[in-house]
XYZ file of C-alpha atoms in Angstrom:
781
model
C 0.815 10.073 28.083
C 1.353 6.348 27.825
C -1.516 3.958 28.159
C 0.142 0.964 29.733
C -2.266 -1.815 28.715
C -5.697 -3.260 29.013
C -4.479 -6.747 29.874
C -6.041 -10.125 30.449
C -4.466 -13.551 30.850
C -5.637 -16.190 28.390
C -4.259 -19.611 27.432
C -2.578 -19.683 24.026
C -5.011 -22.298 22.737
C -8.109 -20.123 23.158
C -9.294 -18.368 20.009
C -10.797 -14.892 19.949
C -14.488 -15.555 19.261
C -15.532 -13.214 22.044
C -13.566 -10.314 20.582
C -14.848 -10.129 17.010
C -18.139 -10.860 15.337
C -16.238 -12.289 12.359
C -14.366 -15.575 12.164
C -11.272 -15.887 14.385
C -7.882 -15.462 12.785
C -5.387 -18.281 12.420
C -2.111 -16.328 12.284
C 0.608 -17.023 9.775
C 1.225 -17.476 6.075
C -1.773 -19.157 4.428
C 0.362 -20.414 1.502
C -2.429 -20.167 -1.085
C -2.100 -22.812 -3.825
C -1.868 -20.361 -6.735
C -1.028 -21.703 -10.178
C -0.902 -18.518 -12.271
C -1.117 -19.245 -15.985
C -2.083 -16.958 -18.866
C -3.631 -17.600 -22.305
C -1.215 -17.474 -25.264
C -2.643 -14.133 -26.466
C -1.505 -12.461 -23.244
C 2.195 -13.110 -23.948
C 4.514 -10.669 -25.695
C 6.433 -13.367 -27.574
C 3.323 -14.702 -29.356
C 2.943 -11.448 -31.299
C -0.684 -10.669 -30.403
C 0.084 -7.456 -28.535
C 0.222 -9.092 -25.113
C 2.330 -7.702 -22.286
C 3.338 -10.785 -20.288
C 7.104 -11.337 -20.638
C 7.927 -15.046 -20.284
C 11.543 -15.040 -19.120
C 12.150 -18.443 -20.722
C 11.246 -17.124 -24.177
C 13.149 -14.813 -26.563
C 14.683 -12.321 -26.133
C 15.500 -13.407 -22.553
C 15.903 -17.212 -22.772
C 16.275 -18.086 -19.097
C 16.738 -21.823 -18.574
C 15.264 -22.342 -15.111
C 17.097 -25.679 -14.796
C 18.867 -24.968 -11.496
C 22.264 -25.296 -13.193
C 22.557 -22.531 -15.792
C 23.339 -19.018 -14.532
C 20.117 -17.063 -15.231
C 21.248 -13.764 -13.706
C 21.576 -11.969 -17.028
C 18.367 -13.413 -18.461
C 16.238 -12.293 -15.515
C 17.918 -8.893 -15.376
C 17.357 -8.495 -19.119
C 13.617 -8.874 -18.570
C 13.653 -6.127 -15.936
C 15.814 -3.959 -18.193
C 13.304 -4.497 -21.006
C 10.615 -3.022 -18.767
C 12.722 0.025 -17.972
C 13.862 0.616 -21.534
C 10.244 0.518 -22.711
C 9.092 3.156 -20.240
C 7.516 6.089 -22.001
C 8.480 9.182 -20.013
C 6.117 12.064 -20.586
C 8.237 15.203 -20.693
C 5.582 17.853 -21.376
C 3.574 20.160 -19.107
C 5.662 19.283 -16.073
C 3.829 15.952 -15.858
C 6.563 13.817 -14.377
C 5.105 12.430 -11.180
C 2.122 10.607 -12.664
C 3.151 11.127 -16.251
C 4.398 7.717 -17.245
C 2.495 7.007 -20.416
C 0.122 4.090 -20.086
C 0.925 2.339 -23.346
C 3.693 0.226 -21.822
C 2.677 -2.018 -18.916
C 4.438 -5.324 -18.484
C 4.425 -8.454 -16.334
C 7.750 -10.283 -15.919
C 6.578 -13.885 -15.679
C 8.581 -16.770 -14.218
C 7.180 -20.163 -15.243
C 7.881 -23.006 -12.849
C 11.606 -23.652 -12.651
C 14.678 -23.064 -10.504
C 16.496 -19.949 -11.676
C 20.076 -20.058 -10.394
C 21.697 -16.619 -10.014
C 25.200 -15.536 -9.029
C 24.561 -11.794 -8.683
C 21.755 -9.313 -8.047
C 18.804 -9.447 -10.419
C 17.784 -5.842 -11.157
C 17.143 -3.317 -13.909
C 20.888 -2.714 -13.818
C 23.281 0.161 -14.067
C 23.137 2.869 -15.210
C 20.062 3.714 -13.167
C 17.579 6.185 -14.616
C 17.023 9.253 -12.427
C 15.413 12.657 -12.724
C 16.557 16.061 -11.542
C 14.007 18.723 -10.570
C 16.545 21.388 -9.703
C 14.857 23.742 -12.190
C 11.284 22.805 -11.257
C 8.689 20.281 -12.377
C 8.248 21.935 -15.773
C 11.955 21.583 -16.580
C 12.779 18.098 -15.400
C 16.102 16.683 -16.516
C 16.717 12.966 -16.900
C 20.132 11.477 -16.356
C 21.879 8.157 -16.093
C 23.578 7.333 -12.803
C 26.399 4.968 -13.679
C 27.209 3.468 -10.290
C 26.865 3.961 -6.527
C 30.074 5.985 -6.656
C 28.558 8.233 -9.330
C 25.485 8.739 -7.146
C 27.764 9.788 -4.304
C 29.480 12.295 -6.591
C 26.103 13.810 -7.465
C 25.208 13.913 -3.790
C 28.388 15.798 -2.947
C 27.633 18.328 -5.698
C 24.207 19.169 -4.279
C 23.692 22.650 -2.867
C 23.591 22.727 0.957
C 20.595 23.092 3.229
C 17.574 22.341 1.047
C 14.106 22.794 2.503
C 11.320 20.280 2.902
C 8.796 21.165 0.193
C 10.001 24.744 0.335
C 9.094 25.134 4.001
C 11.610 27.598 5.532
C 10.680 26.394 9.020
C 12.021 22.914 8.333
C 15.497 22.580 6.812
C 15.810 19.073 5.427
C 18.968 18.423 7.390
C 17.086 18.913 10.659
C 14.414 16.302 9.980
C 14.418 12.647 11.002
C 17.325 12.861 13.382
C 19.525 14.689 10.897
C 19.596 11.757 8.472
C 17.833 13.568 5.653
C 20.060 13.380 2.582
C 20.588 16.705 0.888
C 19.168 16.992 -2.574
C 15.711 15.565 -1.976
C 13.727 18.708 -2.653
C 14.418 22.286 -3.659
C 18.086 21.968 -4.564
C 17.678 18.524 -6.058
C 20.462 17.161 -8.184
C 19.052 13.629 -8.179
C 15.476 13.690 -6.956
C 14.066 10.285 -7.746
C 14.930 6.998 -9.377
C 12.593 6.050 -12.198
C 11.935 2.468 -11.165
C 8.242 1.924 -11.666
C 5.762 -0.637 -12.969
C 8.016 -3.598 -12.120
C 5.728 -6.627 -11.807
C 7.483 -9.930 -11.162
C 4.953 -12.765 -11.011
C 5.751 -16.456 -10.763
C 3.608 -19.358 -11.854
C 3.623 -20.893 -8.371
C 5.433 -20.101 -5.170
C 6.753 -23.600 -4.549
C 8.139 -24.132 -8.048
C 9.068 -20.650 -9.356
C 12.318 -20.301 -7.411
C 15.153 -17.781 -7.664
C 18.126 -19.353 -5.889
C 21.427 -17.673 -5.125
C 24.514 -19.802 -5.654
C 26.174 -20.882 -2.424
C 29.085 -18.646 -1.334
C 28.406 -16.216 -4.191
C 30.912 -13.423 -4.715
C 29.861 -10.118 -3.150
C 27.456 -11.577 -0.588
C 29.873 -11.822 2.310
C 29.257 -10.493 5.813
C 28.342 -6.802 5.811
C 27.451 -6.633 2.119
C 23.670 -6.062 2.411
C 23.346 -7.126 -1.217
C 20.013 -8.195 -2.689
C 19.167 -11.277 -4.726
C 16.229 -9.436 -6.347
C 16.374 -5.613 -6.247
C 13.626 -3.310 -7.497
C 15.672 -0.168 -6.784
C 19.314 0.830 -6.943
C 19.678 4.472 -5.870
C 19.726 5.328 -2.189
C 18.060 8.686 -2.783
C 14.786 6.841 -3.161
C 11.858 7.840 -5.313
C 8.268 9.002 -5.335
C 7.719 7.986 -8.960
C 8.291 4.275 -8.300
C 4.640 3.415 -8.843
C 3.036 -0.033 -8.805
C 5.968 -2.385 -8.049
C 4.665 -5.883 -7.292
C 6.241 -9.289 -6.601
C 4.029 -12.386 -6.392
C 4.095 -16.186 -6.353
C 7.826 -16.862 -6.098
C 10.394 -18.236 -3.675
C 13.723 -16.487 -3.156
C 16.392 -18.756 -1.673
C 19.598 -16.994 -0.631
C 21.524 -20.249 -0.510
C 24.284 -21.091 1.939
C 27.352 -19.127 3.023
C 25.899 -15.791 1.901
C 25.742 -13.903 5.228
C 25.427 -10.479 3.529
C 22.469 -11.469 1.362
C 19.132 -9.649 1.228
C 16.333 -11.701 -0.272
C 14.165 -8.963 -1.808
C 14.824 -5.229 -1.961
C 11.408 -3.665 -2.639
C 9.893 -0.216 -2.700
C 6.914 1.379 -4.396
C 4.923 4.622 -4.278
C 1.150 4.928 -4.004
C 0.450 1.253 -4.648
C 2.299 -2.044 -4.943
C 3.088 -5.044 -2.798
C 4.632 -8.446 -2.130
C 2.212 -11.383 -2.073
C 2.436 -15.151 -1.735
C 6.230 -15.034 -1.521
C 8.659 -17.195 0.464
C 12.121 -15.834 1.276
C 14.526 -18.344 2.798
C 18.107 -18.209 4.013
C 19.411 -21.677 3.220
C 21.563 -21.835 6.346
C 19.817 -19.117 8.353
C 22.450 -16.510 7.512
C 21.637 -13.248 5.763
C 21.217 -9.514 6.281
C 17.419 -9.313 5.757
C 14.625 -11.204 4.089
C 12.619 -8.207 2.836
C 14.385 -4.844 2.925
C 13.034 -1.383 2.113
C 15.613 1.249 3.013
C 14.945 3.872 0.333
C 11.708 5.787 -0.043
C 8.934 5.407 -0.873
C 7.286 2.214 0.349
C 3.533 2.022 -0.100
C 1.612 -1.178 -0.702
C -0.189 -4.270 0.494
C 1.755 -7.424 1.432
C 0.126 -10.721 2.305
C 0.949 -14.408 2.657
C 4.669 -14.154 3.275
C 7.047 -16.739 4.686
C 10.449 -15.448 5.796
C 12.843 -17.949 7.337
C 16.199 -17.008 8.833
C 18.214 -13.781 8.324
C 19.283 -11.245 10.920
C 16.091 -9.279 10.286
C 12.952 -10.649 8.680
C 11.327 -7.440 7.407
C 13.037 -4.059 7.659
C 11.277 -0.865 6.601
C 13.331 2.304 6.993
C 12.322 4.166 3.853
C 10.908 7.342 5.400
C 8.813 9.932 3.598
C 5.362 8.721 2.514
C 5.790 5.114 3.607
C 2.815 2.945 4.559
C 2.802 -0.840 4.332
C -0.140 -3.092 5.132
C 0.791 -6.690 5.966
C -1.487 -9.668 6.611
C -0.915 -13.363 7.135
C 2.824 -13.727 7.374
C 5.130 -16.168 9.147
C 8.525 -14.904 10.291
C 10.701 -17.618 11.759
C 14.219 -18.019 13.075
C 15.468 -14.456 12.737
C 18.761 -14.029 14.580
C 18.015 -10.471 15.719
C 14.584 -8.975 14.947
C 11.559 -10.219 13.040
C 10.230 -6.739 12.076
C 12.186 -3.507 12.278
C 10.530 -0.163 11.512
C 11.751 3.412 11.487
C 15.165 5.016 11.883
C 15.032 6.006 8.223
C 18.471 6.407 6.744
C 17.491 8.718 3.889
C 14.507 11.045 4.009
C 12.043 12.672 6.343
C 8.591 11.367 7.161
C 7.923 8.079 8.877
C 7.675 4.333 8.424
C 4.174 3.042 9.117
C 3.038 -0.573 9.071
C -0.376 -2.040 9.802
C -0.038 -5.781 10.360
C -2.563 -8.499 11.170
C -2.487 -12.251 11.415
C 1.266 -12.649 11.937
C 3.007 -15.685 13.342
C 6.420 -14.712 14.736
C 8.449 -17.516 16.210
C 11.922 -17.826 17.667
C 13.165 -14.292 17.139
C 14.962 -12.641 20.088
C 12.948 -9.501 19.339
C 9.566 -9.710 17.594
C 9.360 -6.057 16.532
C 11.099 -2.738 17.055
C 9.453 0.626 16.357
C 12.370 3.017 16.030
C 12.452 6.726 15.253
C 9.212 7.572 13.373
C 8.338 3.881 13.164
C 4.600 3.322 13.609
C 3.396 -0.270 14.088
C -0.229 -1.401 14.384
C -0.255 -5.139 15.140
C -3.507 -7.080 15.437
C -4.543 -10.682 16.073
C -1.104 -12.265 16.018
C 0.910 -14.950 17.817
C 4.444 -14.331 19.054
C 6.473 -17.037 20.769
C 9.997 -18.171 21.494
C 11.040 -21.706 22.369
C 13.875 -20.425 24.559
C 13.334 -17.510 26.916
C 13.867 -14.105 25.326
C 13.989 -10.687 26.929
C 11.286 -8.540 25.283
C 8.801 -9.107 22.456
C 8.268 -5.477 21.402
C 10.564 -2.480 21.774
C 9.314 1.078 21.306
C 12.156 3.567 20.916
C 12.094 7.344 21.129
C 9.638 8.802 18.611
C 8.268 5.307 17.899
C 4.668 4.134 18.267
C 3.015 0.778 18.905
C -0.582 -0.406 18.963
C -0.713 -4.091 19.917
C -4.221 -5.585 19.969
C -5.190 -9.195 20.630
C -1.632 -10.507 20.712
C -0.766 -13.874 22.249
C 2.779 -14.278 23.558
C 4.935 -17.012 24.990
C 8.594 -17.224 25.979
C 9.296 -13.527 26.664
C 10.106 -11.998 30.048
C 8.241 -8.824 29.114
C 5.772 -8.020 26.393
C 6.719 -4.378 25.754
C 9.729 -2.227 26.617
C 9.767 1.527 26.085
C 12.870 3.681 26.303
C 14.780 0.640 27.537
C 12.418 -0.233 30.400
C 9.794 -3.019 30.528
C 6.283 -1.538 30.736
C 4.042 -4.573 30.139
C 4.261 -8.210 31.195
C 1.885 -11.086 30.515
C 1.038 -13.555 27.786
C -1.867 -11.716 26.191
C -2.190 -8.102 25.070
C -5.804 -7.205 24.622
C -4.830 -3.649 23.772
C -1.692 -1.615 24.289
C -1.017 1.826 22.856
C 2.254 3.598 23.506
C 0.641 7.028 23.119
C -2.703 7.691 24.755
C -5.368 8.642 22.212
C -7.365 11.829 22.451
C -10.927 10.731 23.042
C -14.455 11.852 23.580
C -15.348 8.850 25.671
C -15.072 6.955 28.905
C -11.458 6.265 29.813
C -12.281 2.649 30.662
C -13.238 1.757 27.082
C -10.749 0.646 24.409
C -8.683 2.998 22.298
C -10.144 1.692 19.026
C -13.702 1.024 17.866
C -13.047 -2.668 17.225
C -15.319 -2.912 14.225
C -15.796 -6.472 12.926
C -13.033 -7.486 10.507
C -13.564 -9.694 7.484
C -10.775 -11.168 5.410
C -10.712 -10.126 1.806
C -11.874 -13.191 -0.173
C -8.867 -15.192 -1.318
C -9.661 -15.902 -4.970
C -7.517 -18.363 -6.950
C -6.825 -17.985 -10.696
C -9.049 -19.808 -13.162
C -6.958 -22.850 -14.228
C -8.810 -23.609 -17.459
C -7.458 -21.148 -20.020
C -10.355 -21.791 -22.406
C -12.521 -20.033 -19.812
C -10.622 -16.737 -20.246
C -12.343 -14.333 -22.646
C -9.990 -11.846 -24.339
C -11.906 -8.682 -25.212
C -9.937 -8.483 -28.478
C -11.536 -11.762 -29.586
C -14.907 -10.000 -29.513
C -13.838 -7.021 -31.592
C -12.025 -4.680 -29.199
C -9.276 -2.655 -30.894
C -7.274 -1.823 -27.771
C -5.468 1.212 -29.160
C -6.745 3.627 -26.500
C -8.545 5.662 -29.189
C -11.371 3.542 -30.645
C -14.514 3.123 -28.531
C -14.467 -0.525 -27.444
C -17.640 -0.428 -25.313
C -19.706 -2.784 -27.508
C -16.905 -5.303 -27.963
C -16.169 -5.446 -24.238
C -19.878 -5.967 -23.563
C -19.872 -8.932 -25.962
C -16.936 -10.435 -24.070
C -18.845 -10.054 -20.799
C -21.806 -11.919 -22.277
C -19.722 -14.800 -23.664
C -20.464 -16.915 -20.598
C -16.856 -17.256 -19.483
C -15.827 -16.564 -15.866
C -12.695 -14.508 -16.699
C -12.612 -11.433 -18.945
C -9.165 -9.960 -19.643
C -7.581 -7.095 -21.579
C -4.473 -8.218 -23.517
C -3.376 -4.793 -24.766
C -2.435 -1.723 -22.752
C -5.277 0.739 -23.505
C -9.006 0.549 -24.086
C -11.713 3.212 -24.281
C -15.206 2.787 -22.837
C -17.507 5.698 -23.631
C -20.662 3.913 -22.509
C -21.294 1.518 -19.625
C -20.425 -2.192 -19.658
C -22.817 -4.380 -17.667
C -21.202 -7.232 -15.727
C -23.381 -10.377 -15.647
C -23.434 -12.952 -12.859
C -21.425 -15.397 -15.016
C -18.301 -13.217 -14.853
C -16.197 -13.784 -11.726
C -12.927 -12.023 -12.642
C -12.062 -8.957 -14.717
C -8.348 -8.275 -15.063
C -6.615 -5.538 -17.001
C -3.196 -7.208 -16.620
C -2.121 -3.740 -15.431
C -3.473 -2.015 -18.536
C -5.724 1.032 -18.648
C -9.421 1.568 -19.413
C -10.555 5.182 -19.660
C -13.435 7.338 -20.816
C -12.679 9.667 -23.723
C -16.152 11.226 -24.108
C -19.011 11.657 -21.651
C -22.507 13.034 -22.200
C -23.341 14.297 -18.720
C -21.348 15.346 -15.651
C -20.771 12.522 -13.194
C -22.550 10.075 -15.458
C -22.770 6.276 -15.271
C -19.669 4.272 -14.454
C -17.506 2.509 -17.002
C -18.632 -0.828 -15.526
C -21.806 -1.770 -13.641
C -22.558 -4.777 -11.405
C -25.760 -5.587 -13.250
C -26.866 -8.950 -11.839
C -26.950 -10.406 -8.327
C -24.764 -13.361 -7.428
C -23.648 -15.271 -4.373
C -20.094 -15.390 -5.770
C -17.790 -12.382 -5.314
C -16.846 -10.281 -8.324
C -13.085 -9.696 -8.527
C -11.777 -6.716 -10.532
C -8.010 -6.319 -10.501
C -4.797 -5.030 -12.112
C -6.313 -2.019 -13.808
C -5.833 1.724 -14.274
C -8.606 4.151 -15.172
C -9.451 7.820 -15.689
C -12.358 9.973 -16.749
C -15.137 9.130 -14.318
C -16.365 6.369 -12.006
C -14.866 2.942 -12.691
C -17.553 0.777 -11.073
C -21.226 1.274 -10.240
C -22.333 -1.259 -7.631
C -26.015 -1.813 -8.349
C -26.977 -5.479 -7.946
C -26.545 -7.425 -4.705
C -23.096 -8.974 -4.987
C -19.887 -8.782 -2.965
C -17.180 -6.869 -4.849
C -13.393 -7.259 -4.434
C -11.170 -4.549 -5.947
C -7.411 -5.234 -6.090
C -4.491 -3.212 -7.491
C -6.545 -0.527 -9.226
C -5.025 2.858 -9.906
C -7.437 5.714 -10.599
C -5.550 8.672 -12.034
C -5.285 11.418 -9.445
C -7.466 14.476 -9.801
C -4.460 16.805 -9.868
C -3.157 15.069 -13.000
C -6.334 15.602 -15.026
C -4.891 18.662 -16.762
C -2.211 16.411 -18.249
C -4.870 14.156 -19.790
C -6.898 16.824 -21.621
C -5.110 15.882 -24.819
C -3.388 12.778 -26.108
C -0.048 12.046 -24.509
C -0.386 10.420 -21.120
C -3.051 8.222 -22.749
C -3.429 7.693 -26.498
C -6.580 9.846 -26.570
C -7.799 12.689 -24.413
C -9.706 11.857 -21.218
C -13.222 13.101 -20.446
C -13.002 16.083 -18.087
C -16.621 16.787 -17.158
C -16.649 14.606 -14.028
C -15.163 16.653 -11.210
C -14.091 13.654 -9.125
C -12.596 10.565 -10.738
C -13.149 7.651 -8.409
C -13.019 3.914 -8.114
C -16.454 2.957 -6.821
C -20.027 4.113 -6.269
C -23.037 2.470 -4.601
C -25.861 3.358 -6.979
C -28.588 1.997 -4.683
C -27.862 3.524 -1.272
C -31.491 3.005 -0.212
C -31.302 -0.743 -0.781
C -29.547 -3.456 1.180
C -26.081 -2.672 2.534
C -23.397 -3.565 -0.011
C -20.180 -5.392 0.911
C -16.984 -4.236 -0.761
C -13.316 -5.112 -0.232
C -10.717 -2.672 -1.560
C -7.033 -3.584 -1.576
C -4.049 -1.545 -2.732
C -6.114 0.927 -4.746
C -6.539 4.671 -5.189
C -9.473 7.101 -5.099
C -11.860 4.631 -3.478
C -14.131 7.292 -2.049
C -13.912 10.997 -1.383
C -15.761 14.279 -1.166
C -16.228 16.822 -3.872
C -15.928 20.490 -2.933
C -19.680 20.646 -2.183
C -19.556 17.748 0.296
C -20.663 15.010 -2.078
C -20.460 12.175 -3.014
C -19.679 10.380 0.256
C -19.964 6.611 0.006
C -23.306 5.621 1.482
C -24.754 2.417 2.955
C -21.813 0.070 2.459
C -19.803 -2.213 4.661
C -16.257 -1.664 3.456
C -12.991 -3.350 4.398
C -10.017 -1.576 2.866
C -6.366 -2.590 2.984
C -3.952 0.130 1.830
C -5.775 3.027 0.186
C -4.287 6.023 -1.567
C -6.437 9.135 -2.025
C -4.937 12.581 -2.458
C -5.429 16.104 -3.787
C -9.218 15.823 -3.642
C -11.393 18.953 -3.564
C -13.123 17.746 -0.378
C -12.430 15.011 2.192
C -10.073 12.257 1.100
C -12.217 9.514 2.676
C -15.928 10.223 3.202
C -18.635 7.842 4.429
C -22.330 8.249 5.181
C -24.541 5.626 6.840
C -21.714 3.151 6.425
C -19.311 0.920 8.328
C -15.754 1.339 7.047
C -12.551 -0.327 8.297
C -9.367 1.094 6.774
C -6.154 -0.811 7.456
C -3.491 1.526 6.164
C -3.629 4.524 3.848
C -1.321 7.036 2.230
C -2.728 10.483 1.450
C -1.466 13.971 0.860
C -2.666 17.509 0.420
C -6.225 17.643 1.655
C -8.167 20.094 3.802
C -9.957 17.142 5.403
C -8.643 13.607 5.619
C -11.577 11.682 7.143
C -15.294 12.438 7.157
C -18.018 10.295 8.750
C -21.653 11.415 8.633
C -25.167 10.246 9.458
C -24.425 7.393 11.880
C -21.373 6.068 10.063
C -18.754 4.055 11.924
C -15.190 4.568 10.725
C -12.083 2.856 12.093
C -8.668 3.719 10.646
C -5.679 1.736 11.859
C -2.504 3.175 10.416
C -1.636 5.595 7.686
C 0.606 8.361 6.420
C -0.829 11.836 5.851
C 1.341 14.502 4.281
C 0.416 18.141 3.787
C 3.111 20.112 2.015
C 1.103 23.334 1.913
C -1.146 24.933 4.513
C -4.731 23.641 4.677
C -7.843 24.749 6.528
C -9.042 21.508 8.127
C -10.418 19.978 10.193
C -8.361 16.890 9.413
C -11.139 14.682 10.838
C -14.839 15.562 10.722
C -17.544 13.447 12.334
C -21.254 14.259 12.333
C -23.492 12.016 14.432
C -20.996 9.253 13.812
C -18.296 7.217 15.538
C -14.640 7.499 14.547
C -11.357 6.090 15.742
C -8.160 6.780 13.837
C -4.416 6.348 14.298
C -2.013 7.646 11.673
C 1.293 9.415 11.137
C 1.076 13.095 10.196
C 4.124 14.404 8.371
C 4.999 18.129 8.175
C 3.755 19.208 11.599
C 4.617 22.813 10.752
C 1.889 22.807 8.101
C -0.821 20.964 9.983
C -4.354 22.298 10.313
C -5.348 24.233 13.414
C -8.208 21.823 14.141
C -7.448 18.127 13.988
C -10.897 16.781 14.916
C -14.322 18.371 14.821
C -17.308 16.386 16.086
C -20.883 17.504 15.642
C -24.086 16.076 17.024
C -27.538 17.640 17.627
C -26.524 18.958 21.043
C -22.991 20.218 20.624
C -19.881 20.790 18.575
C -16.553 19.647 19.989
C -13.201 20.619 18.521
C -9.782 19.139 19.199
C -6.944 21.513 18.260
C -3.540 20.419 17.011
C -2.048 21.609 20.306
C -3.469 18.466 21.966
C -0.949 16.341 20.035
C 2.792 16.245 20.558
C 5.280 16.767 17.770
C 7.912 14.057 17.622
C 11.305 14.996 18.979
C 13.406 14.242 15.900
C 10.919 14.237 13.030
C 8.718 16.969 11.591
C 5.562 15.005 12.360
C 3.280 13.571 15.016
C 1.166 10.529 15.817
C -2.514 11.381 15.540
C -4.588 9.010 17.681
C -8.247 9.762 18.381
C -11.184 7.625 19.408
C -14.892 7.905 20.041
C -16.950 5.800 22.428
C -19.297 3.279 20.870
C -21.913 4.386 23.369
C -21.570 8.023 22.314
C -19.528 10.890 23.668
C -20.162 13.127 26.626
C -20.139 16.762 25.594
C -21.431 20.083 26.807
C -25.052 20.292 25.669
C -26.181 23.176 23.484
C -22.835 24.890 22.999
C -19.488 24.536 21.288
C -16.941 22.782 23.510
C -13.188 22.744 23.251
C -11.205 19.611 24.003
C -10.544 20.838 27.513
C -14.296 20.760 28.157
C -14.687 17.226 26.840
C -13.995 14.106 28.844
C -10.221 13.394 28.910
C -8.656 9.926 28.923
C -6.639 8.386 31.747
C -3.956 5.762 32.032
C -5.188 2.193 32.351
C -2.364 0.686 34.362
C -0.954 -2.787 33.944
C -0.465 -5.227 36.776
């Protein structure tokens, strides 16, 4: 059932103070003035064990003068990253088994890097074959696209999705599922992971394609910077990030793609400009091979046929904030219609400025778009701003439009007109509420603090300078504590692995802790679920920023003192990989196993004042153990792109808390969301995959308010109960039969919402959905 719109007319100059308690949004790229520099000890070429690869230094020697061809130099840096991967081949640990002693940053100092061909890790591509199972993975080199096609043709016919006999792979996603993805895999996944390309500054770290470059003619769809090569995709492409650069596709390159990006579980594109010098080009940012999971923000894309295209399928979920897309010749954002793979393409976007594109956004087959607080306008009259195709989904909330004859078209027919969309959902949510109220809770939204790098390098404290060994074996707790107490605002970890067997207290003087994508883990612990590796020990009015870090063995951060915390790009090893870390191999030393739930964050004073925490592009933020603890209690959390999976209890669990989740990717859990004891939980976008049967309910609320919209993949394995709500008077259950499977994809859109004023249920007895208050269409003018 389609909810047409809750529509009001409002002049374009009026901001949205009445809608949100937080500051109004000014849509578009914020263009933050980042000047990213690193101390000498952080660089590989200085010989101190650092992992920042300066492309202008040996062995790469890029010139960056705008004249010399730097294609080979930049590609050599990416090839260096790949050739220094440590692939863990034991115990079947392939998925999360990349050893953590090799983590690199490819760094582009200010300069113009002229290229004449694609910058990539290069052929042959490294791939893995799981035809004989995860414990007998084979690695092979794929020499060219033609060689990949040969391997594809050799694949056995009719594989199954995750071994599910009810869903042949060839039947999923409109029949576009490439054979060989699962059980009969010949090439299962490309090993293209941990690619971090970071420029010094967006305006001056420029990769520019030569005008009329060979191979970039009309129809080529060839990238200037490519993070993947194989069209089979990957689910081991973890943590791929591009930041602080400009990609200029030059002139007379109509087949050019600016950036070809994908990443599993976490990653992103931030503070990046992608320009077509003469407006021509296939796409600015293209992701057409799975997986694509990450957090993008502050993007400027000018020109091209399509600004951003995401058609990766499988476990794809992209969160996007503060982007400007201008002058696209066809479509600004295109989602869905995956070319290879099942699953869907989900995007949660906020604060976009889309101007002068004939079509602002298209949600195609299994494309799921949540768009909030954005401006869309065309100087010359265009037909339709948003198109929702068969099996697509759109939530458009607080959108201002100008220059379009209709706001939304579905199945080829206009369904909404007007210049302001207060709230439109293409599929009516299941709700326990009054039909006149909105489809989402509309919790207040706060921007994650935008924190600029410390420019004075003398204010960076390297933990090695205070005695840390950094070999992943020695206990560096005391040395790291000394670095924290040095009085410098930035504490960083130059090497790849450090062990903390105690707890490091973070004083108010420290503003930033960065691992430069290295790992800190606990090797020994004295008690189960003991103190965290780090603790916010002193109050401060300045936010604490912890970023670019991996961890295992317990709780990373205990939030004790009153201070806002920002957590960015932090990967907590998944619980299902703990068996691989019992002995040295994945990490240089064994990881402590006595904590049953490794997690990112804990509020250690839930009876005190409510803590504020921002979590971006991180894993295992909060979840339940098998006994229903430890839900995150008494916090106000804003999360952009979370990844929790394989937890013994609920993947995301909150108690006495307000939590706003803008995009998630999760898999294999009995319960996805849990809100208890007067919590308020709003989830806008996500991808949930169960590849084995689970009990459910997928969503559990107890005396709490929940609204959630996400894409559920593998409908044949979904839980019988999607939503169970409990309060003192009644229990209400919503079965999976209340949701419609998509026509061409083995999945469904799950959309549920709860009234802020409480739900109306049958007192004193268990009620089914049919007994609860149903929703109705709210018709447009």
